[in-house]
Tab-separated table of C-alpha atoms in Angstrom:
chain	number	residue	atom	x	y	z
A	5	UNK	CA	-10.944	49.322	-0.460
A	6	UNK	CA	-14.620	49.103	1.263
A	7	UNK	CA	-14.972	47.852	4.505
A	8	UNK	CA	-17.246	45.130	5.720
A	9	UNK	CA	-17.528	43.938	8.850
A	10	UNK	CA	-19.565	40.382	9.793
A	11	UNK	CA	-20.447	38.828	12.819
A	12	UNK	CA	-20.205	36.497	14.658
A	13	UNK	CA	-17.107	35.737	13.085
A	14	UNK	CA	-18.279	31.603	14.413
A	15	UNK	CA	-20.765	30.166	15.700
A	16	UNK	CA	-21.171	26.591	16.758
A	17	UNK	CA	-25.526	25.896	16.569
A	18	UNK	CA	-27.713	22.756	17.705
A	19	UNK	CA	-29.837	21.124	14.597
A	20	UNK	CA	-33.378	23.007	14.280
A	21	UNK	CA	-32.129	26.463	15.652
A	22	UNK	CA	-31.670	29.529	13.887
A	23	UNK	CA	-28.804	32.069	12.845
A	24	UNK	CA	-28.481	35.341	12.237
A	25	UNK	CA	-25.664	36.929	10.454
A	26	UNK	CA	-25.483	41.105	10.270
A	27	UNK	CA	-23.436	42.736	7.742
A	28	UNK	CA	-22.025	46.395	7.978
A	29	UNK	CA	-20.435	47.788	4.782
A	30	UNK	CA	-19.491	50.966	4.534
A	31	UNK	CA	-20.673	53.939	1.911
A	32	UNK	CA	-18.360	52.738	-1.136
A	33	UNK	CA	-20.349	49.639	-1.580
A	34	UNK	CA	-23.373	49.904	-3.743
A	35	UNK	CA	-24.788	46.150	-4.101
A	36	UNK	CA	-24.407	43.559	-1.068
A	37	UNK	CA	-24.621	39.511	-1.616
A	38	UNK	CA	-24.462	36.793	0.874
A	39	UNK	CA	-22.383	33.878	-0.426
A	40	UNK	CA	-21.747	30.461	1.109
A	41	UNK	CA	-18.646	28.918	0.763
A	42	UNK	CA	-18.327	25.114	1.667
A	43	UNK	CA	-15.610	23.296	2.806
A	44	UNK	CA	-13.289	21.935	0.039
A	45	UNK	CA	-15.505	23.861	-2.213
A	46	UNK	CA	-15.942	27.324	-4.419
A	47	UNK	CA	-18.166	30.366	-3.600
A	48	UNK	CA	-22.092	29.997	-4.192
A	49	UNK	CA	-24.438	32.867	-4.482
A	50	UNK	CA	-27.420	32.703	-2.242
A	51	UNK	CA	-29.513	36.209	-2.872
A	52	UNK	CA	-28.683	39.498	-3.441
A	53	UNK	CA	-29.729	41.870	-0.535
A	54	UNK	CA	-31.692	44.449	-2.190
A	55	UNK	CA	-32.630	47.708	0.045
A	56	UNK	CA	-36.415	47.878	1.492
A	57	UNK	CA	-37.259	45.290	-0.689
A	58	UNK	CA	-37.246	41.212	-0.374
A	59	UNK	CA	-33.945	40.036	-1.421
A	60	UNK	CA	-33.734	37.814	-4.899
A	61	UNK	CA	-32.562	34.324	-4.429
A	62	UNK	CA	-30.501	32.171	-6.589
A	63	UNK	CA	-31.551	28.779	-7.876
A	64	UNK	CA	-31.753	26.347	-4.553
A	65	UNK	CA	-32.363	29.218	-2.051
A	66	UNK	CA	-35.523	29.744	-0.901
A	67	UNK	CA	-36.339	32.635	1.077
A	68	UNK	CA	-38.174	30.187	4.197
A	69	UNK	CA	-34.659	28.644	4.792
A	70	UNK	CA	-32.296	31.916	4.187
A	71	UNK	CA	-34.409	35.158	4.960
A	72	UNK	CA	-32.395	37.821	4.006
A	73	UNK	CA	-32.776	41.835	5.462
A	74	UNK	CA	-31.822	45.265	4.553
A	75	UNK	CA	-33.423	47.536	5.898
A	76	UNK	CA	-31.048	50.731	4.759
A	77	UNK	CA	-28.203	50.684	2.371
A	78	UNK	CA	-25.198	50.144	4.405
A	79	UNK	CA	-27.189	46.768	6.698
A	80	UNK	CA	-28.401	43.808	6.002
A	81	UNK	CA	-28.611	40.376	7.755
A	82	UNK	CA	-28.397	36.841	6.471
A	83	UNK	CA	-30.745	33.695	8.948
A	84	UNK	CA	-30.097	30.391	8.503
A	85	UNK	CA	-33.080	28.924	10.018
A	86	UNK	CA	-33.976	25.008	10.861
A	87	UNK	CA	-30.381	24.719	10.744
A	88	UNK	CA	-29.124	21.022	9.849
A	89	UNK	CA	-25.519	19.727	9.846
A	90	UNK	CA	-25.589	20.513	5.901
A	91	UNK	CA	-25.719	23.921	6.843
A	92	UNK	CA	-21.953	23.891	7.970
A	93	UNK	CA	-20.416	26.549	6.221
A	94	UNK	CA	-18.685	29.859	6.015
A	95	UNK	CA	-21.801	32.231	4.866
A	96	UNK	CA	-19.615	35.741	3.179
A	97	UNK	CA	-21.382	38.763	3.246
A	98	UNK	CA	-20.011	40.616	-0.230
A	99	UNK	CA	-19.900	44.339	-0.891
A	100	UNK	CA	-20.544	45.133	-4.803
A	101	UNK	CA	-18.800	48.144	-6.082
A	102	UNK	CA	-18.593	49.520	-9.391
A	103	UNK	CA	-16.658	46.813	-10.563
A	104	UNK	CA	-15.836	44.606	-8.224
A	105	UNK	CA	-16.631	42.570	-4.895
A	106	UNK	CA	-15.357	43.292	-1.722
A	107	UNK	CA	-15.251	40.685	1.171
A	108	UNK	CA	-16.096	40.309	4.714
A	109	UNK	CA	-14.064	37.430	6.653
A	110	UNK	CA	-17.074	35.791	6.719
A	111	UNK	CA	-19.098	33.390	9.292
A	112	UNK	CA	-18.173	29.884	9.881
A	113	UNK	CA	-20.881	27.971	11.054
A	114	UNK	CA	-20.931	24.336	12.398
A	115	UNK	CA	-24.244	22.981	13.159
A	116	UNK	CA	-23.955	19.587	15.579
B	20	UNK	CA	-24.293	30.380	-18.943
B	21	UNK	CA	-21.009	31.613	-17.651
B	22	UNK	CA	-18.115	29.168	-15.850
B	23	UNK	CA	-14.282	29.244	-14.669
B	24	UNK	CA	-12.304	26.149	-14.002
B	25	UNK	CA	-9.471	25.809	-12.052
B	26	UNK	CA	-7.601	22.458	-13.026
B	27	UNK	CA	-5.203	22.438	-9.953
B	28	UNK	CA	-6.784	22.516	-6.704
B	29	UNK	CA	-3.188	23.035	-5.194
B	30	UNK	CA	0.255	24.029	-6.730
B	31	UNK	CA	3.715	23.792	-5.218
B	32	UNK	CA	6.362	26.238	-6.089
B	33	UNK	CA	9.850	26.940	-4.612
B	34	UNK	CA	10.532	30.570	-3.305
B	35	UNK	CA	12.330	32.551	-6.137
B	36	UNK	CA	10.740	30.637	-8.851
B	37	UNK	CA	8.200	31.852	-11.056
B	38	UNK	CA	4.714	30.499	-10.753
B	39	UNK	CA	1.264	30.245	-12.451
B	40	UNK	CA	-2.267	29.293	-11.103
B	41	UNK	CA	-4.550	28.507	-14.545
B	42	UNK	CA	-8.046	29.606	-14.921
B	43	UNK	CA	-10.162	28.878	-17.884
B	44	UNK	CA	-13.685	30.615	-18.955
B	45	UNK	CA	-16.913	29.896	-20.910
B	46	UNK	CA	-18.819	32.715	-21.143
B	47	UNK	CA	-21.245	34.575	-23.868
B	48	UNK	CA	-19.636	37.775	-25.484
B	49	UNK	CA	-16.716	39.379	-23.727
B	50	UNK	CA	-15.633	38.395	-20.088
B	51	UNK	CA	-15.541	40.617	-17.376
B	52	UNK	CA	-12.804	38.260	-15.553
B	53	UNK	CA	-11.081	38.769	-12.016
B	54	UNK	CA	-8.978	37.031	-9.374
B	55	UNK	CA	-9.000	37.026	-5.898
B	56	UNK	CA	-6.648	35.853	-3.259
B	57	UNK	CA	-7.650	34.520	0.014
B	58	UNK	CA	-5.170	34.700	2.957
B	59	UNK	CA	-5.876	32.252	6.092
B	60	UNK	CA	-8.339	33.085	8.392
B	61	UNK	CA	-9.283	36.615	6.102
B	62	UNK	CA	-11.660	37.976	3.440
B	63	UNK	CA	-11.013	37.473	-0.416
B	64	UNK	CA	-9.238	40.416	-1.281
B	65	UNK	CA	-9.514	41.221	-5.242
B	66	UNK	CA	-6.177	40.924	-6.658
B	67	UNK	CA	-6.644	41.959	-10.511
B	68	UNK	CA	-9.033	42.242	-13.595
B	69	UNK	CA	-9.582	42.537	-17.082
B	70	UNK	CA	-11.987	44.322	-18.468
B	71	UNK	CA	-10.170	45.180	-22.393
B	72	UNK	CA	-7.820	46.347	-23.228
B	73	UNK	CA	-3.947	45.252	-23.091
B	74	UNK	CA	-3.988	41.067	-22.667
B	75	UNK	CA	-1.303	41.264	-19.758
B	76	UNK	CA	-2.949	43.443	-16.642
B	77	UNK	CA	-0.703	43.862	-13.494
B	78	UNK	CA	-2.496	43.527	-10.440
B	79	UNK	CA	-1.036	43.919	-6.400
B	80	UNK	CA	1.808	42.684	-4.528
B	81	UNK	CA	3.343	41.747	-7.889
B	82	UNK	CA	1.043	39.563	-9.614
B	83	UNK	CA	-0.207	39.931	-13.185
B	84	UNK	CA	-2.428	37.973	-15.626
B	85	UNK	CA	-2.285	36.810	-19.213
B	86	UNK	CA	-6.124	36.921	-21.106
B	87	UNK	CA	-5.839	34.544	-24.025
B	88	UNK	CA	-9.015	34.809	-25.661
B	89	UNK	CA	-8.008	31.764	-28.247
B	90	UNK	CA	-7.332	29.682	-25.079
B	91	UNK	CA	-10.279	30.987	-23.299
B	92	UNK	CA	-7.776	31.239	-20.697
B	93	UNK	CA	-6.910	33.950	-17.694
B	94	UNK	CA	-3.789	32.204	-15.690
B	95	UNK	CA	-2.122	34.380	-12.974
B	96	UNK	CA	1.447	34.655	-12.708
B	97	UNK	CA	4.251	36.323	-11.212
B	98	UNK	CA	7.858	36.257	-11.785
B	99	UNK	CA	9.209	35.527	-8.398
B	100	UNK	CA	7.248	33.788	-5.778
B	101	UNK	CA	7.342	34.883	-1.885
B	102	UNK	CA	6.531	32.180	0.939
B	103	UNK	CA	4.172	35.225	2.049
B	104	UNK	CA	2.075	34.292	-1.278
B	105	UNK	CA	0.741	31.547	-0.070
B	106	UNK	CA	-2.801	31.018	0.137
B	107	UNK	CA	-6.366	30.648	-1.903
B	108	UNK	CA	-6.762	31.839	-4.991
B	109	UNK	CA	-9.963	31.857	-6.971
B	110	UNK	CA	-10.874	33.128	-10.441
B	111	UNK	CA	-14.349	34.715	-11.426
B	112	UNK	CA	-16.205	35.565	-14.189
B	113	UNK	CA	-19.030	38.553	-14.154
B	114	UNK	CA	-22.166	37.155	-15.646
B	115	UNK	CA	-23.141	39.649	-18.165
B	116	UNK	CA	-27.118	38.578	-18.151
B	117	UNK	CA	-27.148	39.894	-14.699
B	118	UNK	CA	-24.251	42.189	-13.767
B	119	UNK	CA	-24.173	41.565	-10.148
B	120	UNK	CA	-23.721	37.644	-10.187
B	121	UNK	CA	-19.711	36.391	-10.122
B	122	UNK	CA	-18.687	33.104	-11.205
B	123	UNK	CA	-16.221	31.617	-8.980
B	124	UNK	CA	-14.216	28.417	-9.514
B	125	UNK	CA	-12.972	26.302	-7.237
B	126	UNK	CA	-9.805	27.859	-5.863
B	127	UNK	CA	-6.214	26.834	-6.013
B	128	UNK	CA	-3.788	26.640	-3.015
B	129	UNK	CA	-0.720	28.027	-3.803
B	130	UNK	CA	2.309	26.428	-1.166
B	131	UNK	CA	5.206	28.597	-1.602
B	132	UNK	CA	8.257	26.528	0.244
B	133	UNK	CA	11.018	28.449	1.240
């Protein structure tokens, strides 16, 4: 199984500041993803991280609001920026393998 | 487009008993379909998945799955619940337009009562 590792693991964030997540995965992983999962709720795609390259957003995800990072194939880093109380979610960075996904613990973010 | 639904957003079994978490799928041509199992306070670990192949795939700590393509069904089972298997569990689809998008419903919480 591939390792990722997040962080911060939480974060508590005043409306109007910025976040930024990092993401290390580790050589088995191929494809990463940041995902945002909200309370009560299922897993939502934002972009997929793509190496050297800007990352490509889903629908609803702009890259002003999320700007996404990687700047080698095992890094990447996920800002929430202009953060609102909306924002309040766990934000998953997700290694793609061959055929599956494998998952970091993720960040949980409040925003007051 | 491609979709899973999980009807129960929680289901209560006793230890011992068998149990089943249901997942249905609308997707275009053949799914890629998967389940994952989220422990508290820890990462979605992948659990199982069918690709083709034989309709009943075994996945880990016991757990297997039953594709019924008639259904448009993939429920997880297992024979013999464990209070340890409680937790999250979420089924996915693979989109097949763009390989590296998953579809994930909402979750179930399994309670496993001793």
């Amino acid at each position: 199984s591939a390792v990722i590792s997040q962080k911060p693991s939480r974060d508590i964030c005043q409306r109007g500041t910025s976040l930024t997540i990092q993401c290390q995965v580790d050589s088995q992983v191929t494809m990463m993803f940041w995902y945002r999962q909200q309370p009560g709720q299922s897993l939502t795609l934002i972009a997929t991280a793509n190496q050297g390259s800007e990352a490509t957003y889903e629908s609803g995800f702009v890259i002003d609001k999320f700007p996404i990072s990687r700047p080698n194939l095992t890094f990447s880093t996920l800002t929430v920026s202009n953060m609102s109380p909306e924002d309040s979610s766990i934000y998953l960075c997700v290694g793609g393998g061959q055929e599956k996904l494998f998952f970091g613990s993720g960040t949980q973010l409040s925003v007051l | 487009a491609q979709s899973v639904a999980q009807p129960e957003d929680q289901v209560n079994v006793a230890e011992g008993n068998p149990l089943t978490v249901k997942c249905t799928y609308s997707v275009s041509g053949n799914p890629y379909l998967f389940w994952y199992v989220q422990y508290p306070n820890r990462g979605l670990q992948f659990l199982l998945k069918y690709i083709t192949g034989d309709n009943l795939v075994k996945g880990s700590y016991g757990f297997e799955a039953e594709f019924n393509k008639s259904q448009t069904s993939f429920h997880l089972k297992k024979p013999s619940a464990l209070v340890s298997d409680s937790a999250l569990y979420f089924c996915a689809v693979r989109d097949m337009g763009n390989f590296n998008k998953f579809y994930f419903g909402s979750g179930t919480k399994l309670n496993v009562k001793p």
